[in-house]
CSV table of C-alpha atoms and ligand atoms in Angstrom, one decimal:
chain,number,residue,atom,x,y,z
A,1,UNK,CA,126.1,101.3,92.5
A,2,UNK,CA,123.5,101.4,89.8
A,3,UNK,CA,124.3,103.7,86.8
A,4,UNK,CA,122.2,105.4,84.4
A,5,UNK,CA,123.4,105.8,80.7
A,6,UNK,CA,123.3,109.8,81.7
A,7,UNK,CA,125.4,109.6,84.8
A,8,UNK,CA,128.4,108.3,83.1
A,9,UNK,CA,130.7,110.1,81.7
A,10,UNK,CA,131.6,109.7,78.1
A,11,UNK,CA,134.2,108.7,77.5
A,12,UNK,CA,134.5,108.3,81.6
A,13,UNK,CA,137.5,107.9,83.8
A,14,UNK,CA,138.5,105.1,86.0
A,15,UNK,CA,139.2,106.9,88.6
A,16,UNK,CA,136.1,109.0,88.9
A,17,UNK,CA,134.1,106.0,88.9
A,18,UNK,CA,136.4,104.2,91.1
A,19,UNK,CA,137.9,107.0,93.3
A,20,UNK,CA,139.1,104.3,96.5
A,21,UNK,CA,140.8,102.0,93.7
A,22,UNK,CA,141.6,103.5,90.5
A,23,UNK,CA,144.9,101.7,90.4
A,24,UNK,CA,143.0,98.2,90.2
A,25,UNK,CA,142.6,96.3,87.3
A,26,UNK,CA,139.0,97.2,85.6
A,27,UNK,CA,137.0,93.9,84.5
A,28,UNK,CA,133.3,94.6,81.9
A,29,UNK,CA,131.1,91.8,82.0
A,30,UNK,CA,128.5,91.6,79.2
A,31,UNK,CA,125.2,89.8,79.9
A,32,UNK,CA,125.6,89.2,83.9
A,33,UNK,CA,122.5,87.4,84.6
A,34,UNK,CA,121.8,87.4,87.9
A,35,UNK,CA,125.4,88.1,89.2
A,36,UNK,CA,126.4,85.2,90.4
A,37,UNK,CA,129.9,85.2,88.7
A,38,UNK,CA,131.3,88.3,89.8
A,39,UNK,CA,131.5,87.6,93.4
A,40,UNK,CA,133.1,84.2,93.2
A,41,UNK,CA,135.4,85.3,90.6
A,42,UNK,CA,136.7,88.5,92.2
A,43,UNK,CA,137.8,86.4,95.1
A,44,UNK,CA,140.2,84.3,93.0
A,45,UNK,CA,142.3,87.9,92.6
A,46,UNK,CA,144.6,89.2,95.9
A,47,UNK,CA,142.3,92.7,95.8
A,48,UNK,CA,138.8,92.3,93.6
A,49,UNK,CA,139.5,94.0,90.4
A,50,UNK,CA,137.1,97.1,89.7
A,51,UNK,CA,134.3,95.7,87.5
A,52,UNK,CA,131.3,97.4,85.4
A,53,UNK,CA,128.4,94.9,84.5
A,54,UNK,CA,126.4,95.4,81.8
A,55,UNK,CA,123.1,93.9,81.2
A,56,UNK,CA,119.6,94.2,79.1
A,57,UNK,CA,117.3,92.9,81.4
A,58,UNK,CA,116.1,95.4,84.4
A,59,UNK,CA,115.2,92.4,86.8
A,60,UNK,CA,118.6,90.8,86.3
A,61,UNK,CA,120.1,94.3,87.5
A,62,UNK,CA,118.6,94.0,90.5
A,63,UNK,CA,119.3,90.5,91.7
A,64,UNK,CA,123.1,90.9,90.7
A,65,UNK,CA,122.8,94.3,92.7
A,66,UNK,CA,121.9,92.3,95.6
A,67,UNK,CA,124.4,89.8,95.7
A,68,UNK,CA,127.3,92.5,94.7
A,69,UNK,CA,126.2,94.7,98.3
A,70,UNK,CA,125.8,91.2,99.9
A,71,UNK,CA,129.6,90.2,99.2
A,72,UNK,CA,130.4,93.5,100.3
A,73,UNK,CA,132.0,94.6,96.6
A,74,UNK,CA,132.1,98.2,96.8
A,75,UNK,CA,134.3,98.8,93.5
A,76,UNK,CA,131.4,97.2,91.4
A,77,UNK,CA,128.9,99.3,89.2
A,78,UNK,CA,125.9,98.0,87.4
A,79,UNK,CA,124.3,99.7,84.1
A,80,UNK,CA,121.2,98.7,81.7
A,81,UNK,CA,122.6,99.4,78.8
A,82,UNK,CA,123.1,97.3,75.3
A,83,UNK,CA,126.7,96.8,75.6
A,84,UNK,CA,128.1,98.2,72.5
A,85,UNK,CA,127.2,101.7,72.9
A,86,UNK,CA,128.0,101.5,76.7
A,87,UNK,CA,131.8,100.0,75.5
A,88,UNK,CA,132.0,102.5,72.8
A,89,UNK,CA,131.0,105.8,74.3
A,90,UNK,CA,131.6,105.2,78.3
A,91,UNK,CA,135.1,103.0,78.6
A,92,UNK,CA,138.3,105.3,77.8
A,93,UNK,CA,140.7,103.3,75.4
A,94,UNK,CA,142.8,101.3,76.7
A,95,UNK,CA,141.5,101.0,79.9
A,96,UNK,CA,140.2,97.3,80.3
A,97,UNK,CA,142.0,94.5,81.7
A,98,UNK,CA,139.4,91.8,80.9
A,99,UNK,CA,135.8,91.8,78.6
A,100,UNK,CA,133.6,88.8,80.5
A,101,UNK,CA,130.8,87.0,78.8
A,102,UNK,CA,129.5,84.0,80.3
A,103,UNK,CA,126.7,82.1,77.8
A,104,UNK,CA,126.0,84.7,75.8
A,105,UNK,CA,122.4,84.2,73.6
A,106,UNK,CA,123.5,82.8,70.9
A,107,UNK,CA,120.8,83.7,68.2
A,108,UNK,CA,121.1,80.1,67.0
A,109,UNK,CA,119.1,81.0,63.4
A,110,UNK,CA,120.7,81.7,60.1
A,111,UNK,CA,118.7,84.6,59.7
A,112,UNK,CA,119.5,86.1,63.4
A,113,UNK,CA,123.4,85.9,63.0
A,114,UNK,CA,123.1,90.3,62.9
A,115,UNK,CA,122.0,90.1,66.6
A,116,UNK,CA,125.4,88.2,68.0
A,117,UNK,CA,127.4,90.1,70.1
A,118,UNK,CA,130.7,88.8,69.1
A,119,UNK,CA,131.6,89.6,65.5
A,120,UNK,CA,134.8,91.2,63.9
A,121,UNK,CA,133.9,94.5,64.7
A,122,UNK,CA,132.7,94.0,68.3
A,123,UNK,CA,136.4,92.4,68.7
A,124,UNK,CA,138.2,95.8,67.1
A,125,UNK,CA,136.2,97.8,69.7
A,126,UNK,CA,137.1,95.9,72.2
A,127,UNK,CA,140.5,95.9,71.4
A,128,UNK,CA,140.3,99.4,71.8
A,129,UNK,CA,138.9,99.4,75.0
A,130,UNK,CA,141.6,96.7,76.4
A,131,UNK,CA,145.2,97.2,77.5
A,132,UNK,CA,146.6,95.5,74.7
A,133,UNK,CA,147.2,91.7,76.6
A,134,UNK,CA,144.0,92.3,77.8
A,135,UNK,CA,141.2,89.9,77.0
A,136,UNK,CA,137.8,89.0,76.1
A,137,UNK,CA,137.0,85.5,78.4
A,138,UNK,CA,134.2,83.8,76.6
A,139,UNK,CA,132.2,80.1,77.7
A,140,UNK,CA,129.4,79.1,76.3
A,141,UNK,CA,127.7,75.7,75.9
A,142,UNK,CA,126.5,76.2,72.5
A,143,UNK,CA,129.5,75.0,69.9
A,144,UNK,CA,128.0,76.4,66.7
A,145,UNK,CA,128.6,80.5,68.3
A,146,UNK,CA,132.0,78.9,69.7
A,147,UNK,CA,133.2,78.2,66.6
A,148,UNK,CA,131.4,81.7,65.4
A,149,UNK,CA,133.4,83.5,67.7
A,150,UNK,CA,136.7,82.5,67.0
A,151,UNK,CA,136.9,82.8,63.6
A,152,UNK,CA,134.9,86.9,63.7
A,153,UNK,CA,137.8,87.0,66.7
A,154,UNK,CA,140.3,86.1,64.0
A,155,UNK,CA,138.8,87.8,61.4
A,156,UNK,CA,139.2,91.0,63.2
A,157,UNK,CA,143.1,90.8,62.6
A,158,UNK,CA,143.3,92.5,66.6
A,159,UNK,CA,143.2,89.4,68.4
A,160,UNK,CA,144.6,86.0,69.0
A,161,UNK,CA,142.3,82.9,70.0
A,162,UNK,CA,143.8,81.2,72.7
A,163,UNK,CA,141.2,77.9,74.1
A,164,UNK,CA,141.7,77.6,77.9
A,165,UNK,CA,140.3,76.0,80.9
A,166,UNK,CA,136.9,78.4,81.7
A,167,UNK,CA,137.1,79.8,85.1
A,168,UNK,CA,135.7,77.9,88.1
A,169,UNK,CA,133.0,80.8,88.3
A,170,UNK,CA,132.3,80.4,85.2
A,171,UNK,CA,130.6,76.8,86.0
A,172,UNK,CA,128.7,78.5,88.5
A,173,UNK,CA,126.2,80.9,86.8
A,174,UNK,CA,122.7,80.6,86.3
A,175,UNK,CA,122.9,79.3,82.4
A,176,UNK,CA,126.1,77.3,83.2
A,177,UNK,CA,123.9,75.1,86.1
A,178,UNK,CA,121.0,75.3,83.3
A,179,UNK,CA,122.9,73.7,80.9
A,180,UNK,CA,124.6,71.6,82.7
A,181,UNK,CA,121.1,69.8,84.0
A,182,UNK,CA,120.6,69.5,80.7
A,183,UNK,CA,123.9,67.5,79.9
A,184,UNK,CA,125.6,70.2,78.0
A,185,UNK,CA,129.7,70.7,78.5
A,186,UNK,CA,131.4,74.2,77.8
A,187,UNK,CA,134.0,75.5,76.0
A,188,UNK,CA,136.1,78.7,77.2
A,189,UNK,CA,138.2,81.0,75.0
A,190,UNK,CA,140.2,83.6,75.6
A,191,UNK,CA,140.7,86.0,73.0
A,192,UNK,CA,143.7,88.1,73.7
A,193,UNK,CA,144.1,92.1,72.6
A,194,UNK,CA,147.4,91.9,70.3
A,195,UNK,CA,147.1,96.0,69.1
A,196,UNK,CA,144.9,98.8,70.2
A,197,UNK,CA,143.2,99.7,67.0
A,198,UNK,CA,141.7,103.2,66.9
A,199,UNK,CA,137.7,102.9,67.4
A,200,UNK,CA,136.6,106.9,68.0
A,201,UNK,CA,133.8,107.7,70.7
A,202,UNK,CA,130.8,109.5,69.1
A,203,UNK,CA,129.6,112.9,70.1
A,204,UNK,CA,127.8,112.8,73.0
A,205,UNK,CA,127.5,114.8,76.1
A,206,UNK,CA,125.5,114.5,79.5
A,207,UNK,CA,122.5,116.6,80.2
A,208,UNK,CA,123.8,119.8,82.1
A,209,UNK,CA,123.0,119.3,85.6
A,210,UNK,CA,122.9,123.2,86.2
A,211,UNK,CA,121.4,124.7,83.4
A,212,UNK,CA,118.5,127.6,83.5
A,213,UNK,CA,114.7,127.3,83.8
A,214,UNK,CA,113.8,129.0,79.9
A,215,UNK,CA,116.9,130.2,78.8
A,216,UNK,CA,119.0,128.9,76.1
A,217,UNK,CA,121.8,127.0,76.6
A,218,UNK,CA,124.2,126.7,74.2
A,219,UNK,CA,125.2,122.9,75.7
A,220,UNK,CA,121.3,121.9,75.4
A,221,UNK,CA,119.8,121.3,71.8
A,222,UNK,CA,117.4,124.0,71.0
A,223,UNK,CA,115.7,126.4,68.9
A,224,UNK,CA,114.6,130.0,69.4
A,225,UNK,CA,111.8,130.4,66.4
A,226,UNK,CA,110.8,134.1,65.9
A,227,UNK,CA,106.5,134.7,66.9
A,228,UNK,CA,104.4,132.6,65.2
A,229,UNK,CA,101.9,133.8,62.1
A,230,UNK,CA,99.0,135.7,63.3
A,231,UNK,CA,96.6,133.1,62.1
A,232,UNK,CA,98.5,130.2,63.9
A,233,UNK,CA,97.9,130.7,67.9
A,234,UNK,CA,100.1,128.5,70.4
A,235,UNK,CA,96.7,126.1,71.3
A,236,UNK,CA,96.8,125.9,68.0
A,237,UNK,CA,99.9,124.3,67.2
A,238,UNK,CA,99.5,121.5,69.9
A,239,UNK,CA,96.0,121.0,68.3
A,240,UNK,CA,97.5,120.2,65.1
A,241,UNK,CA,100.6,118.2,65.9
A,242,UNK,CA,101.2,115.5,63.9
A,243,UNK,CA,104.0,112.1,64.5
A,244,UNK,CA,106.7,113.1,62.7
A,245,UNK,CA,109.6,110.6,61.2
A,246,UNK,CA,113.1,111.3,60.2
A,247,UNK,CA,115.9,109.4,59.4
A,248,UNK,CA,119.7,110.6,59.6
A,249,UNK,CA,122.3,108.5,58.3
A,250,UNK,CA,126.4,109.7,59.8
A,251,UNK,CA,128.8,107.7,62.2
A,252,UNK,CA,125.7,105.9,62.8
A,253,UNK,CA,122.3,105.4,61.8
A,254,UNK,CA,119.6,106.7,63.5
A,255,UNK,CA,115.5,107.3,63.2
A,256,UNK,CA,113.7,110.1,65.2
A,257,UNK,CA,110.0,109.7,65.7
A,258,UNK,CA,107.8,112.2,67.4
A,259,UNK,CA,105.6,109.8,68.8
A,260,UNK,CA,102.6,112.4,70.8
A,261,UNK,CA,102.4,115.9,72.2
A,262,UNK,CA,101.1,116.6,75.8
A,263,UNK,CA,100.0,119.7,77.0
A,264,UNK,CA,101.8,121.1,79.9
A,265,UNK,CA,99.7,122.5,83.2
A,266,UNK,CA,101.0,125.6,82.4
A,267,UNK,CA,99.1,127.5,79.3
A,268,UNK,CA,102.4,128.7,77.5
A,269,UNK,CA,104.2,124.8,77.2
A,270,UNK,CA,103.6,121.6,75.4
A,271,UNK,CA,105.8,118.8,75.3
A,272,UNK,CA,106.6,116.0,73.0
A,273,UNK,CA,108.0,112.7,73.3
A,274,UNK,CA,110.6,111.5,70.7
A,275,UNK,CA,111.5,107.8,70.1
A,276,UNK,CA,115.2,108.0,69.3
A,277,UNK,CA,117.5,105.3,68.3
A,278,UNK,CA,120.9,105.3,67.1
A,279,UNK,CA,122.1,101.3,66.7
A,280,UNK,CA,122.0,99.3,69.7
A,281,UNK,CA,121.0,102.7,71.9
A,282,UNK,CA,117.4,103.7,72.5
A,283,UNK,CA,116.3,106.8,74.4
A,284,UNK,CA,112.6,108.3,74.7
A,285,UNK,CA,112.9,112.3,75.4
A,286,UNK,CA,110.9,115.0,75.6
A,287,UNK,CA,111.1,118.5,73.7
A,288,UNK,CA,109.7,120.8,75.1
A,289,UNK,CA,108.4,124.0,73.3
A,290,UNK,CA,107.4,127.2,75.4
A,291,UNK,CA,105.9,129.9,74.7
A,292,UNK,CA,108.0,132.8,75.8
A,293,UNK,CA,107.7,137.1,76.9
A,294,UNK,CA,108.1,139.0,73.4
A,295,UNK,CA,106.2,135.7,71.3
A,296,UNK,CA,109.5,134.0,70.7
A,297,UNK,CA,109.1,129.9,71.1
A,298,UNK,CA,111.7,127.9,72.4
A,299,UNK,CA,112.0,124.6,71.5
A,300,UNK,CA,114.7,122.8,73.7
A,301,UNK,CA,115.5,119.2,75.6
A,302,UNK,CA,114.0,118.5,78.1
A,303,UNK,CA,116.0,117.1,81.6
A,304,UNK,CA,113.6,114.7,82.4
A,305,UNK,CA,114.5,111.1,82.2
A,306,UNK,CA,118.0,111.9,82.2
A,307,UNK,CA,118.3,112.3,78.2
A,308,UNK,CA,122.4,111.8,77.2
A,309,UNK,CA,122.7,114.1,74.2
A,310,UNK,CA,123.6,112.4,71.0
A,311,UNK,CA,123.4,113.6,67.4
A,312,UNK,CA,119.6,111.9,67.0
A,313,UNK,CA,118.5,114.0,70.0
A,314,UNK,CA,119.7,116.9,68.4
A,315,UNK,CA,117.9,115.7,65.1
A,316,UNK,CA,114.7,115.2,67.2
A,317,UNK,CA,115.0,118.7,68.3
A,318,UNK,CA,115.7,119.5,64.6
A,319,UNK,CA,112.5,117.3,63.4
A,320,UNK,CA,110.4,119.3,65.9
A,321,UNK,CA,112.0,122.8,65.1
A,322,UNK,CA,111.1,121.8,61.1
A,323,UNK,CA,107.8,120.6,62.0
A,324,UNK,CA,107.0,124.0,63.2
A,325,UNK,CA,108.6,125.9,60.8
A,326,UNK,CA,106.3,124.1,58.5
A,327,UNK,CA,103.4,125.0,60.4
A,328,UNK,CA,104.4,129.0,59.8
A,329,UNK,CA,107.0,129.6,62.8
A,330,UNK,CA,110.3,131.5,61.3
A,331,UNK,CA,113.5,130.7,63.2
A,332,UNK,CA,116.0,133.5,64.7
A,333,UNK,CA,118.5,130.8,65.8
A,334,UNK,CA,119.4,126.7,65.8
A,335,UNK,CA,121.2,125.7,68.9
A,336,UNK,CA,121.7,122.1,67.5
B,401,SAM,C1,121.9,83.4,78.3
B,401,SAM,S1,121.9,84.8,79.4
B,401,SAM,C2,123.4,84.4,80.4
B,401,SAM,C3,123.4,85.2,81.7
B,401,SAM,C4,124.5,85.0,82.6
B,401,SAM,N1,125.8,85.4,82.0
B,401,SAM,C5,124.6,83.5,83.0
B,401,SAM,O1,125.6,82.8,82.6
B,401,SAM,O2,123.8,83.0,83.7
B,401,SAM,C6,122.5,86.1,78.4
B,401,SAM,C7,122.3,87.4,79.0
B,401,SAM,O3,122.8,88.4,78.2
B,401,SAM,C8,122.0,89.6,78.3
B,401,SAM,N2,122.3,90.3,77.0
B,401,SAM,C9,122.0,90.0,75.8
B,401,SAM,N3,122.4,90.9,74.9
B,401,SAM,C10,123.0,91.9,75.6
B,401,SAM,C11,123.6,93.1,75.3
B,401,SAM,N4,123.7,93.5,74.0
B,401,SAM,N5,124.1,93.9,76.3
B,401,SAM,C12,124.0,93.5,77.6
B,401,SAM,N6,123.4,92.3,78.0
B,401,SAM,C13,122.9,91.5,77.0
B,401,SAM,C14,120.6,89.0,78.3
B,401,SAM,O4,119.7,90.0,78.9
B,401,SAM,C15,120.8,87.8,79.2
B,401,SAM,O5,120.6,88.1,80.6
């Protein structure tokens, strides 16, 4: 089954997402491609493990969702995700038997070393995330981000490098038979958990799936801004809306933009998109701000797109909230 960052839960269960095998081993592999390694690995195993790929690329997703239904793998969920907010915020510590990643890109510049997946403090959240035993199985072809890996994997103090014999699948994938046409050998690590250091979730919810049509809810970001200056009509507002940026700094990073306002086909709405990203995680949202009985506006997140709410949604709402304060609205209550 294909997951959306909102229909996880965070941090999630095994066996909600699992409910037929929950007492199975659970495998993550980062980067799958076009899926050809899960299905030949999971047969090497008396029961296939459950197993949670993770990938950036949305045409990848669906290839390796075809070959997952076509070996009949029912226990085997697929998410478009970066992998580091989807490891931090989704897996429950402790919970992993094994972190896969076959050829990972390996950002061969000086200047790119930032965007490499496996550094020290990938390793410390992945040994949270694995039984302690557990491990992260990495083969690549390209010796330079071997050589990376192991010593960030040392480095990290949480896990110990063991070099191994890559698994048989692991010859198999799309990059392995690349790089093999091209000459290229691999070279296979496995980097074993040896404590489960503490690495906290964030704060980060789902959208309520059964909230009210205009009313506030305290679970969804929003606003309630007392009637706006006489002066200042509602058409007036979306008229004058400007793109608004805001940075937050916290736990994590982030940087709200209001990017545009659209008007809604009904007279007393108008909507606006926010770019929001916190690290690796990127979500577009919409606020919407209504017009309500009594001349009370409510600013609140909108459901659509399936928003997961994270301390730089509730900033956007906040960014929109100030944005009409400044243009004369007075607030009777933050719900952020
Ligand atoms: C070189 S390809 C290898 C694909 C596959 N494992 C194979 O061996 O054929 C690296 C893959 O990792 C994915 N990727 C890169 N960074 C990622 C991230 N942060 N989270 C999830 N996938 C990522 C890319 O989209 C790409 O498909």
């Amino acid at each position: 089954m294909i997951y959306r960052l909102g229909e996880f839960h965070f941090p999630d269960a095994v066996a909600r997402l699992y409910p037929d095998t929950a007492e199975r081993p659970w495998a993550l592999e980062i980067g799958f491609g076009d899926g050809r390694f899960w299905p030949q690995y999971a047969q090497t195993f008396g029961a296939a493990p459950n197993y949670l790929g993770v990938e950036l690329s949305g045409v990848s997703l669906l290839k390796a969702a075809r070959r997952l239904t076509q070996a009949g793998l029912s226990n085997a969920h697929l998410t478009k995700l970066p992998a580091t907010p989807l490891l931090r915020e989704v897996v429950p510590a402790g919970a992993l038997s094994q972190i896969i990643v076959n050829f990972p890109d390996p950002w061969p510049k000086a200047e790119h070393e930032d965007h490499r997946l496996l550094r020290a403090d990938f390793f410390r959240l992945a040994a949270s995330r694995l039984q302690v035993g557990g491990a992260v199985l990495l083969t690549t072809d390209h010796d330079e981000y071997f050589d990376f890996a192991c010593h960030e994997a040392e480095k990290s103090g949480v896990m110990r490098v063991e070099r191994a014999e890559a698994p048989a699948a692991a010859a198999h994938t799309k990059y392995a038979l690349k790089w093999q046409g091209l000459g290229l050998s691999a070279q296979h690590a496995r980097f074993v958990a040896t404590s489960q250091p503490d690495y906290p979730h964030t704060d980060i919810q789902p959208f309520p799936q059964d909230i009210a049509d205009h009313l506030e809810d305290t679970r969804v970001p929003h606003a309630i801004l007392e009637r706006l200056p006489a002066t200042l009509t509602f058409d007036d507002l979306f008229a004058h809306f400007q793109r608004q940026t805001q940075r937050g700094t916290g736990t994590e990073p982030y940087t709200v933009v209001l990017l545009d306002a659209y008007r809604s086909l009904r007279r007393d709405e108008f909507t606006v998109l926010a770019h929001v990203v916190e690290g690796e995680l990127t979500q577009e949202v919409l606020v919407n701000v209504t017009q309500r009985e009594g001349g009370t506006v409510l600013v609140r997140l909108g459901k659509f797109g399936g928003p997961i709410i994270t301390p730089a949604v509730k900033a956007a709402v906040g960014t929109l909230t100030d944005w009409l304060v400044s243009q004369g609205a007075k607030v009777q209550h933050l719900g952020y």
